[in-house]
Amino acid sequence: MQLRDSDHFSLIGAGLAGPVMATYLSQLGYPVDIYESRSDMRVNSQSAGRSINLALSQRGIRALKDIGAFKKIKSSLIPMNGRMIHDADGNIHLQPYGQKKNEVIYSVSRSKLNKSLMDHAEGKENVNFHFNYDLRDIDFQNSKLNFQNKNIPFRRVLGSDGASSKVRASISKDSDIHFSKRPLGHGYKELTIPPNNSTGFQLDQNALHIWPRGQFMLIALPNFDQSFTCTLFLPMDGDNSFTSLNSEKKVVDFFKNYFPDAEELIPNLSDEYHKRPVGKLATIYCDKWHYGGIAAIFGDAAHAIVPFFGQGMNASLQDCTVMNSLVEEYEGDWDVIFSKFSDNQVPNGYAIADMALENYIEMRDSVNDQKYKIKRQLEFDLENKFWDRFVPRYSMVSFYELPYSEVYRRGEIQFKLIDSFIEGIITKKKLYADIENKLSPIR
């Protein structure tokens, strides 16, 4: 492999996407230095203020396979084949994600995956990590990265430094990039269902558990130690909010009222509740992801989204796959590579952000609506009949690699057709004809 020192990369951020992008570049011969503001998480235990576990699906799996890391983490994945809905009356029922055996998503430990990806990238001879390097800003005129304690020259910069990206902020000062941060008004708090000493998992370990309660919800994902990480999503203010649950009694009463079966499984609920911080939820919309052929952003730095489609990590890893394909196609022409990357991915970032917001409403409310269940069954029926044209939106997002913007476009067509059929506006014959005419085959 020929090293291409003239195209050295300084990559800011050693989260999940950073090491993946660095490995892709290293495989093409490019040297990469990764700068991370925190200490090495493989040495020092730390909380990133992020969710403990994540949902891995096809887009992320593709990237991990490309860089040769999937086999290393496969044994740490727990398959989840659907949503286990916990009704207020105590009844539960499973809503499968798809119809095929391989249509599952996987629960994975964020920290374990991050450490594995860092080890994998560091094993490449042309990738180096630098910890405790807190970027302040970038001097593009003099090609200097200004860290807290020193200034370092750079050739090209890639920013994967999260929703509060310093790379994005520096680019915005020197170019026509515009971005906005839109708070959801809801937050989250994580709790734990420990394993039972005799039976292990206290809930079905091959499902993502949801307690939908209209304006809020509780979810639980399985962990490899047979515990479950629960995440409570609530409005920040108002009735039944993080502001209103301000005493031990209110917390316990709230859980007994809305999540009685979960409350029984969480020991020391009130103590854990008050010790855990509240995470705030917001979406980043950014209309341009590059600065000439000098710098580009990806991952949460470009499109931080709310977690309700389980696509934050997967979207970020797909950014790496797309960038890699462009580097291979337009080798050395970084103006073209970064420009096309931005043109391709900005619409996809907007699309998955919007779908994640829509999925919050579905998860906390619609999943128990009878009309939703009828629509879901019709989606599966139509998929069986038109397997290469009609694919439910959830499946297109989680089990395919179609651009998110294309998923959104096709999904809107499908939703309108289903609604028209259910409301009696069109006949079954017309429904079938419209699917043939309006939905091209998925290749």
Short mmCIF file of C-alpha atoms in Angstrom, two decimals:
data_model
loop_
_atom_site.label_atom_id
_atom_site.label_comp_id
_atom_site.label_asym_id
_atom_site.label_seq_id
_atom_site.Cartn_x
_atom_site.Cartn_y
_atom_site.Cartn_z
CA MET A 1 0.00 0.00 0.00
CA GLN A 2 1.41 3.36 -1.03
CA LEU A 3 1.11 6.05 1.64
CA ARG A 4 -0.17 9.38 0.34
CA ASP A 5 1.48 11.79 2.77
CA SER A 6 0.58 14.80 0.64
CA ASP A 7 -3.07 14.21 1.56
CA HIS A 8 -2.68 13.88 5.32
CA PHE A 9 -5.94 14.15 7.31
CA SER A 10 -6.54 15.66 10.71
CA LEU A 11 -9.76 14.13 12.02
CA ILE A 12 -11.47 15.75 14.99
CA GLY A 13 -13.44 13.38 17.22
CA ALA A 14 -12.81 9.76 18.23
CA GLY A 15 -16.44 8.76 18.72
CA LEU A 16 -18.01 5.98 16.67
CA ALA A 17 -17.79 7.54 13.21
CA GLY A 18 -14.28 9.00 13.57
CA PRO A 19 -12.38 5.70 13.79
CA VAL A 20 -14.50 4.22 11.00
CA MET A 21 -13.71 7.10 8.64
CA ALA A 22 -10.06 6.95 9.62
CA THR A 23 -9.96 3.22 8.82
CA TYR A 24 -11.61 3.73 5.43
CA LEU A 25 -8.99 6.38 4.58
CA SER A 26 -6.12 4.29 5.90
CA GLN A 27 -7.17 1.41 3.66
CA LEU A 28 -6.72 3.76 0.70
CA GLY A 29 -3.26 4.75 1.92
CA TYR A 30 -4.05 8.09 3.56
CA PRO A 31 -2.38 8.94 6.90
CA VAL A 32 -4.79 10.15 9.59
CA ASP A 33 -4.26 11.80 12.95
CA ILE A 34 -7.34 11.69 15.20
CA TYR A 35 -7.67 14.35 17.90
CA GLU A 36 -10.07 13.72 20.78
CA SER A 37 -10.97 16.20 23.53
CA ARG A 38 -11.49 13.48 26.15
CA SER A 39 -8.98 11.08 27.63
CA ASP A 40 -8.63 7.59 26.19
CA MET A 41 -11.84 5.76 27.16
CA ARG A 42 -9.99 2.45 26.86
CA VAL A 43 -7.83 3.51 29.80
CA ASN A 44 -10.08 5.80 31.83
CA SER A 45 -13.71 4.94 32.53
CA GLN A 46 -15.88 7.88 31.56
CA SER A 47 -19.39 8.89 30.63
CA ALA A 48 -19.87 10.66 27.34
CA GLY A 49 -23.29 11.85 28.43
CA ARG A 50 -24.78 9.63 25.75
CA SER A 51 -27.04 6.60 25.74
CA ILE A 52 -25.44 3.41 27.03
CA ASN A 53 -26.56 1.17 24.19
CA LEU A 54 -27.47 1.62 20.57
CA ALA A 55 -29.39 -0.10 17.78
CA LEU A 56 -27.18 -1.30 14.93
CA SER A 57 -28.80 -1.99 11.56
CA GLN A 58 -27.86 -2.52 7.91
CA ARG A 59 -26.24 0.85 7.13
CA GLY A 60 -23.92 0.59 10.09
CA ILE A 61 -23.24 -3.10 9.50
CA ARG A 62 -22.19 -2.33 5.92
CA ALA A 63 -19.55 0.15 7.12
CA LEU A 64 -18.26 -2.22 9.80
CA LYS A 65 -17.94 -5.02 7.24
CA ASP A 66 -16.16 -2.73 4.78
CA ILE A 67 -13.42 -1.90 7.27
CA GLY A 68 -13.15 -5.47 8.55
CA ALA A 69 -14.46 -4.76 12.05
CA PHE A 70 -17.84 -6.52 12.00
CA LYS A 71 -16.55 -10.00 12.86
CA LYS A 72 -14.85 -8.57 15.95
CA ILE A 73 -18.04 -7.11 17.39
CA LYS A 74 -20.58 -9.64 16.09
CA SER A 75 -20.42 -11.75 19.24
CA SER A 76 -21.35 -8.68 21.32
CA LEU A 77 -24.59 -8.01 19.44
CA ILE A 78 -28.04 -8.94 20.74
CA PRO A 79 -30.64 -9.35 17.98
CA MET A 80 -34.01 -7.64 18.44
CA ASN A 81 -36.73 -8.81 16.06
CA GLY A 82 -39.46 -6.36 16.97
CA ARG A 83 -41.09 -3.99 19.43
CA MET A 84 -42.54 -5.58 22.52
CA ILE A 85 -45.43 -3.29 23.43
CA HIS A 86 -46.33 -3.02 27.12
CA ASP A 87 -49.90 -1.78 27.44
CA ALA A 88 -51.14 0.20 30.43
CA ASP A 89 -53.28 -2.79 31.50
CA GLY A 90 -50.23 -5.05 31.70
CA ASN A 91 -50.78 -6.92 28.45
CA ILE A 92 -47.83 -7.25 26.06
CA HIS A 93 -47.61 -8.04 22.35
CA LEU A 94 -44.81 -8.15 19.79
CA GLN A 95 -44.84 -6.02 16.65
CA PRO A 96 -42.19 -7.51 14.30
CA TYR A 97 -39.86 -5.10 12.52
CA GLY A 98 -40.01 -7.10 9.31
CA GLN A 99 -41.16 -10.37 7.77
CA LYS A 100 -37.84 -12.06 7.01
CA LYS A 101 -35.61 -13.88 9.47
CA ASN A 102 -32.71 -11.51 8.80
CA GLU A 103 -34.82 -8.38 9.36
CA VAL A 104 -33.63 -7.64 12.87
CA ILE A 105 -31.73 -4.83 14.51
CA TYR A 106 -29.04 -5.32 17.14
CA SER A 107 -28.54 -3.89 20.59
CA VAL A 108 -24.88 -3.03 21.18
CA SER A 109 -22.94 -1.32 23.95
CA ARG A 110 -21.86 2.15 22.85
CA SER A 111 -18.65 2.09 24.87
CA LYS A 112 -17.68 -1.44 23.88
CA LEU A 113 -18.25 -0.68 20.20
CA ASN A 114 -16.36 2.61 20.44
CA LYS A 115 -13.37 0.94 22.11
CA SER A 116 -13.35 -1.85 19.53
CA LEU A 117 -13.42 0.63 16.63
CA MET A 118 -10.59 2.65 18.18
CA ASP A 119 -8.48 -0.50 18.57
CA HIS A 120 -9.26 -1.47 14.99
CA ALA A 121 -8.28 1.94 13.58
CA GLU A 122 -5.17 2.16 15.75
CA GLY A 123 -4.03 -1.16 14.35
CA LYS A 124 -3.51 0.54 11.00
CA GLU A 125 0.06 1.78 10.52
CA ASN A 126 -1.07 5.18 9.25
CA VAL A 127 -3.63 6.08 11.96
CA ASN A 128 -2.59 7.84 15.18
CA PHE A 129 -4.74 8.94 18.13
CA HIS A 130 -4.15 12.02 20.27
CA PHE A 131 -6.21 12.38 23.46
CA ASN A 132 -6.94 15.42 25.65
CA TYR A 133 -6.78 17.67 22.59
CA ASP A 134 -9.67 20.08 23.01
CA LEU A 135 -10.18 22.01 19.77
CA ARG A 136 -10.98 25.70 20.20
CA ASP A 137 -11.24 26.77 16.56
CA ILE A 138 -9.61 26.42 13.16
CA ASP A 139 -7.50 29.09 11.43
CA PHE A 140 -8.17 28.22 7.80
CA GLN A 141 -6.07 31.11 6.45
CA ASN A 142 -2.94 29.82 8.18
CA SER A 143 -3.90 26.14 8.18
CA LYS A 144 -3.72 25.79 11.95
CA LEU A 145 -5.79 23.76 14.38
CA ASN A 146 -6.01 25.77 17.58
CA PHE A 147 -6.27 23.44 20.56
CA GLN A 148 -6.45 24.43 24.19
CA ASN A 149 -2.73 24.02 24.73
CA LYS A 150 -1.09 24.15 21.30
CA ASN A 151 -1.52 24.99 17.63
CA ILE A 152 -0.98 22.27 15.03
CA PRO A 153 -0.70 22.69 11.25
CA PHE A 154 -3.05 20.70 9.05
CA ARG A 155 -3.48 19.68 5.43
CA ARG A 156 -7.13 18.65 5.44
CA VAL A 157 -9.69 18.44 8.23
CA LEU A 158 -12.60 16.11 8.82
CA GLY A 159 -14.96 16.96 11.65
CA SER A 160 -16.77 14.21 13.55
CA ASP A 161 -16.92 16.11 16.81
CA GLY A 162 -20.59 15.85 17.67
CA ALA A 163 -23.63 18.08 17.81
CA SER A 164 -21.63 20.99 19.29
CA SER A 165 -18.97 20.65 16.60
CA LYS A 166 -16.11 23.15 16.73
CA VAL A 167 -15.21 22.21 13.16
CA ARG A 168 -18.69 23.14 11.97
CA ALA A 169 -18.60 26.40 13.94
CA SER A 170 -15.21 27.32 12.43
CA ILE A 171 -16.38 26.55 8.90
CA SER A 172 -19.50 28.67 9.41
CA LYS A 173 -17.35 31.69 10.28
CA ASP A 174 -15.42 31.48 7.02
CA SER A 175 -18.05 30.31 4.54
CA ASP A 176 -21.72 30.38 3.60
CA ILE A 177 -22.62 27.33 5.64
CA HIS A 178 -25.77 27.69 7.76
CA PHE A 179 -26.99 25.42 10.51
CA SER A 180 -29.68 25.43 13.16
CA LYS A 181 -30.23 23.52 16.38
CA ARG A 182 -33.88 22.75 17.09
CA PRO A 183 -34.64 21.50 20.61
CA LEU A 184 -37.37 18.88 20.89
CA GLY A 185 -38.63 20.10 24.25
CA HIS A 186 -38.33 16.55 25.52
CA GLY A 187 -35.44 14.92 27.36
CA TYR A 188 -34.37 11.50 28.52
CA LYS A 189 -33.08 9.74 31.62
CA GLU A 190 -31.58 6.26 31.78
CA LEU A 191 -32.41 3.60 34.37
CA THR A 192 -31.49 -0.07 34.75
CA ILE A 193 -33.40 -3.35 35.00
CA PRO A 194 -30.79 -5.71 36.48
CA PRO A 195 -30.67 -9.41 35.65
CA ASN A 196 -32.47 -11.89 37.87
CA ASN A 197 -29.93 -13.93 39.82
CA SER A 198 -31.56 -17.20 38.82
CA THR A 199 -33.11 -16.58 35.39
CA GLY A 200 -30.96 -13.83 33.87
CA PHE A 201 -32.93 -11.48 31.61
CA GLN A 202 -36.15 -10.33 33.29
CA LEU A 203 -37.76 -9.46 29.93
CA ASP A 204 -37.62 -11.00 26.47
CA GLN A 205 -34.01 -10.28 25.41
CA ASN A 206 -34.74 -10.37 21.68
CA ALA A 207 -37.04 -7.36 21.55
CA LEU A 208 -36.95 -3.63 22.05
CA HIS A 209 -39.48 -3.00 24.81
CA ILE A 210 -41.76 0.03 24.64
CA TRP A 211 -44.26 1.40 27.15
CA PRO A 212 -46.16 3.94 24.94
CA ARG A 213 -48.17 6.45 26.94
CA GLY A 214 -49.21 9.17 24.50
CA GLN A 215 -47.03 12.20 25.29
CA PHE A 216 -44.20 10.17 26.77
CA MET A 217 -42.77 6.66 26.86
CA LEU A 218 -40.31 4.25 28.41
CA ILE A 219 -38.14 1.92 26.33
CA ALA A 220 -35.71 -0.87 27.27
CA LEU A 221 -32.85 -2.43 25.29
CA PRO A 222 -31.05 -5.64 26.30
CA ASN A 223 -27.43 -5.62 27.39
CA PHE A 224 -24.85 -8.39 27.13
CA ASP A 225 -24.71 -8.73 30.95
CA GLN A 226 -28.43 -9.70 30.88
CA SER A 227 -29.58 -6.34 32.19
CA PHE A 228 -31.76 -3.85 30.32
CA THR A 229 -31.03 -0.18 29.85
CA CYS A 230 -34.31 1.71 30.22
CA THR A 231 -34.73 5.18 28.80
CA LEU A 232 -37.55 7.41 30.00
CA PHE A 233 -38.55 10.07 27.47
CA LEU A 234 -40.55 12.95 28.93
CA PRO A 235 -41.35 16.60 28.19
CA MET A 236 -38.92 18.92 29.96
CA ASP A 237 -41.74 21.00 31.49
CA GLY A 238 -45.44 20.75 32.31
CA ASP A 239 -47.50 17.91 33.74
CA ASN A 240 -45.73 14.54 33.70
CA SER A 241 -42.37 16.13 32.95
CA PHE A 242 -38.87 16.08 34.32
CA THR A 243 -39.63 19.36 36.05
CA SER A 244 -42.73 17.98 37.76
CA LEU A 245 -41.09 14.76 39.02
CA ASN A 246 -39.18 16.55 41.75
CA SER A 247 -39.60 14.24 44.75
CA GLU A 248 -39.14 10.58 45.61
CA LYS A 249 -42.87 10.09 46.07
CA LYS A 250 -43.76 11.69 42.74
CA VAL A 251 -41.28 9.49 40.88
CA VAL A 252 -42.51 6.27 42.48
CA ASP A 253 -46.18 7.22 42.05
CA PHE A 254 -45.56 8.14 38.42
CA PHE A 255 -44.00 4.76 37.64
CA LYS A 256 -46.63 2.82 39.59
CA ASN A 257 -49.33 4.64 37.64
CA TYR A 258 -47.89 4.48 34.12
CA PHE A 259 -45.26 1.70 34.13
CA PRO A 260 -46.22 -0.68 36.97
CA ASP A 261 -44.62 -3.80 35.45
CA ALA A 262 -41.35 -1.92 34.85
CA GLU A 263 -41.39 -0.32 38.29
CA GLU A 264 -41.36 -3.77 39.87
CA LEU A 265 -38.13 -4.60 38.02
CA ILE A 266 -36.12 -1.46 38.88
CA PRO A 267 -34.69 -1.65 42.42
CA ASN A 268 -34.02 1.64 44.20
CA LEU A 269 -35.95 3.43 41.47
CA SER A 270 -36.11 6.85 43.11
CA ASP A 271 -32.41 6.85 44.06
CA GLU A 272 -31.31 5.90 40.55
CA TYR A 273 -33.74 8.37 39.01
CA HIS A 274 -32.35 11.31 40.99
CA LYS A 275 -28.71 10.31 40.43
CA ARG A 276 -29.00 10.05 36.65
CA PRO A 277 -28.75 13.27 34.62
CA VAL A 278 -31.42 14.42 32.18
CA GLY A 279 -30.22 14.42 28.60
CA LYS A 280 -31.72 17.00 26.26
CA LEU A 281 -32.84 16.17 22.74
CA ALA A 282 -32.36 18.35 19.67
CA THR A 283 -31.87 18.12 15.91
CA ILE A 284 -29.07 19.74 13.91
CA TYR A 285 -29.95 20.87 10.40
CA CYS A 286 -26.93 21.94 8.33
CA ASP A 287 -27.22 23.06 4.71
CA LYS A 288 -23.62 22.45 3.69
CA TRP A 289 -21.09 19.96 4.98
CA HIS A 290 -17.81 21.16 3.48
CA TYR A 291 -15.43 24.06 3.01
CA GLY A 292 -13.89 23.82 -0.45
CA GLY A 293 -11.46 20.93 -0.65
CA ILE A 294 -10.05 21.72 2.78
CA ALA A 295 -12.61 20.52 5.33
CA ALA A 296 -15.77 18.47 5.69
CA ILE A 297 -18.05 17.43 8.54
CA PHE A 298 -20.00 14.21 8.99
CA GLY A 299 -21.89 12.27 11.65
CA ASP A 300 -23.56 14.22 14.44
CA ALA A 301 -21.48 17.28 13.54
CA ALA A 302 -23.52 17.50 10.34
CA HIS A 303 -26.87 15.93 11.27
CA ALA A 304 -27.43 15.15 14.95
CA ILE A 305 -30.89 13.62 15.24
CA VAL A 306 -33.25 12.44 17.96
CA PRO A 307 -32.90 8.69 18.71
CA PHE A 308 -36.37 7.45 17.80
CA PHE A 309 -35.49 5.63 14.59
CA GLY A 310 -32.30 4.13 15.98
CA GLN A 311 -30.40 5.68 13.08
CA GLY A 312 -28.01 8.21 14.64
CA MET A 313 -25.04 5.85 14.59
CA ASN A 314 -26.13 4.11 11.39
CA ALA A 315 -26.51 7.39 9.51
CA SER A 316 -23.08 8.51 10.71
CA LEU A 317 -21.43 5.28 9.62
CA GLN A 318 -23.14 5.47 6.25
CA ASP A 319 -21.59 8.94 5.84
CA CYS A 320 -18.23 7.20 6.04
CA THR A 321 -19.25 4.64 3.40
CA VAL A 322 -20.43 7.39 1.04
CA MET A 323 -17.25 9.44 1.57
CA ASN A 324 -15.13 6.37 0.91
CA SER A 325 -16.90 5.64 -2.38
CA LEU A 326 -16.34 9.23 -3.53
CA VAL A 327 -12.66 9.15 -2.56
CA GLU A 328 -12.26 6.01 -4.63
CA GLU A 329 -14.12 7.53 -7.60
CA TYR A 330 -12.51 11.00 -7.61
CA GLU A 331 -9.10 10.16 -6.18
CA GLY A 332 -7.19 13.29 -5.18
CA ASP A 333 -9.79 15.82 -6.35
CA TRP A 334 -10.91 16.94 -2.91
CA ASP A 335 -12.95 19.90 -4.13
CA VAL A 336 -15.13 17.49 -6.08
CA ILE A 337 -15.13 14.80 -3.37
CA PHE A 338 -16.23 17.13 -0.58
CA SER A 339 -18.70 19.00 -2.78
CA LYS A 340 -20.40 15.82 -3.99
CA PHE A 341 -20.39 14.40 -0.47
CA SER A 342 -22.23 17.49 0.75
CA ASP A 343 -24.65 17.54 -2.19
CA ASN A 344 -25.46 13.85 -1.69
CA GLN A 345 -25.77 13.76 2.05
CA VAL A 346 -27.45 17.03 3.07
CA PRO A 347 -30.88 15.91 1.74
CA ASN A 348 -30.39 12.55 3.45
CA GLY A 349 -29.54 14.24 6.74
CA TYR A 350 -32.71 16.30 6.55
CA ALA A 351 -34.79 13.25 5.63
CA ILE A 352 -33.65 11.01 8.49
CA ALA A 353 -34.00 13.91 10.94
CA ASP A 354 -37.62 14.35 9.94
CA MET A 355 -38.34 10.63 9.99
CA ALA A 356 -36.81 10.31 13.48
CA LEU A 357 -39.13 13.04 14.77
CA GLU A 358 -42.13 11.36 13.14
CA ASN A 359 -41.14 8.02 14.66
CA TYR A 360 -41.26 9.48 18.16
CA ILE A 361 -44.98 10.06 17.74
CA GLU A 362 -45.38 6.56 16.35
CA MET A 363 -43.47 4.91 19.22
CA ARG A 364 -45.05 6.80 22.11
CA ASP A 365 -48.61 6.84 20.77
CA SER A 366 -49.52 5.36 17.37
CA VAL A 367 -48.27 1.79 17.96
CA ASN A 368 -51.38 1.03 20.02
CA ASP A 369 -53.82 2.68 17.64
CA GLN A 370 -56.04 0.20 15.78
CA LYS A 371 -55.74 2.14 12.53
CA TYR A 372 -51.94 1.98 12.78
CA LYS A 373 -52.10 -1.80 13.23
CA ILE A 374 -54.35 -2.15 10.18
CA LYS A 375 -51.94 -0.04 8.12
CA ARG A 376 -48.96 -2.06 9.32
CA GLN A 377 -50.56 -5.35 8.30
CA LEU A 378 -51.49 -3.91 4.92
CA GLU A 379 -47.88 -2.81 4.44
CA PHE A 380 -46.71 -6.38 5.01
CA ASP A 381 -49.37 -7.76 2.65
CA LEU A 382 -48.35 -5.34 -0.09
CA GLU A 383 -44.69 -6.12 0.46
CA ASN A 384 -45.42 -9.81 -0.07
CA LYS A 385 -47.25 -9.07 -3.33
CA PHE A 386 -44.91 -6.35 -4.67
CA TRP A 387 -41.65 -7.43 -3.02
CA ASP A 388 -39.42 -5.35 -5.31
CA ARG A 389 -41.54 -2.18 -5.27
CA PHE A 390 -43.44 -1.82 -2.01
CA VAL A 391 -41.25 -2.00 1.10
CA PRO A 392 -42.47 -0.58 4.44
CA ARG A 393 -40.65 2.60 5.39
CA TYR A 394 -39.23 1.10 8.57
CA SER A 395 -37.74 -1.74 6.53
CA MET A 396 -36.27 0.64 3.94
CA VAL A 397 -34.59 2.59 6.72
CA SER A 398 -33.31 -0.33 8.77
CA PHE A 399 -32.72 -3.18 6.34
CA TYR A 400 -31.78 -1.41 3.10
CA GLU A 401 -29.12 1.11 2.11
CA LEU A 402 -31.32 3.37 0.00
CA PRO A 403 -30.56 7.07 0.52
CA TYR A 404 -32.77 8.40 3.31
CA SER A 405 -34.21 11.05 0.98
CA GLU A 406 -35.35 8.32 -1.40
CA VAL A 407 -36.82 6.36 1.50
CA TYR A 408 -38.76 9.45 2.55
CA ARG A 409 -40.02 10.06 -1.00
CA ARG A 410 -41.17 6.48 -1.49
CA GLY A 411 -42.64 6.36 2.00
CA GLU A 412 -44.82 9.40 1.34
CA ILE A 413 -46.21 7.79 -1.83
CA GLN A 414 -46.92 4.55 0.03
CA PHE A 415 -48.61 6.28 2.98
CA LYS A 416 -50.92 8.20 0.64
CA LEU A 417 -51.85 5.06 -1.28
CA ILE A 418 -52.60 3.12 1.91
CA ASP A 419 -54.68 5.95 3.37
CA SER A 420 -56.64 6.31 0.13
CA PHE A 421 -57.39 2.60 0.07
CA ILE A 422 -58.40 2.35 3.73
CA GLU A 423 -60.64 5.41 3.41
CA GLY A 424 -62.34 3.89 0.36
CA ILE A 425 -61.10 6.54 -2.06
CA ILE A 426 -59.45 3.96 -4.31
CA THR A 427 -60.21 0.28 -4.97
CA LYS A 428 -57.78 -2.59 -4.47
CA LYS A 429 -57.36 -2.80 -8.24
CA LYS A 430 -56.46 0.91 -8.35
CA LEU A 431 -54.12 0.48 -5.38
CA TYR A 432 -52.23 -2.29 -7.17
CA ALA A 433 -52.08 -0.30 -10.41
CA ASP A 434 -50.76 2.80 -8.61
CA ILE A 435 -48.03 0.77 -6.92
CA GLU A 436 -46.92 -0.49 -10.33
CA ASN A 437 -47.02 3.01 -11.83
CA LYS A 438 -45.67 5.16 -9.00
CA LEU A 439 -43.06 2.92 -7.36
CA SER A 440 -40.10 1.82 -9.44
CA PRO A 441 -38.35 -1.44 -8.53
CA ILE A 442 -35.80 -1.20 -5.73
CA ARG A 443 -32.45 -2.35 -7.01
#
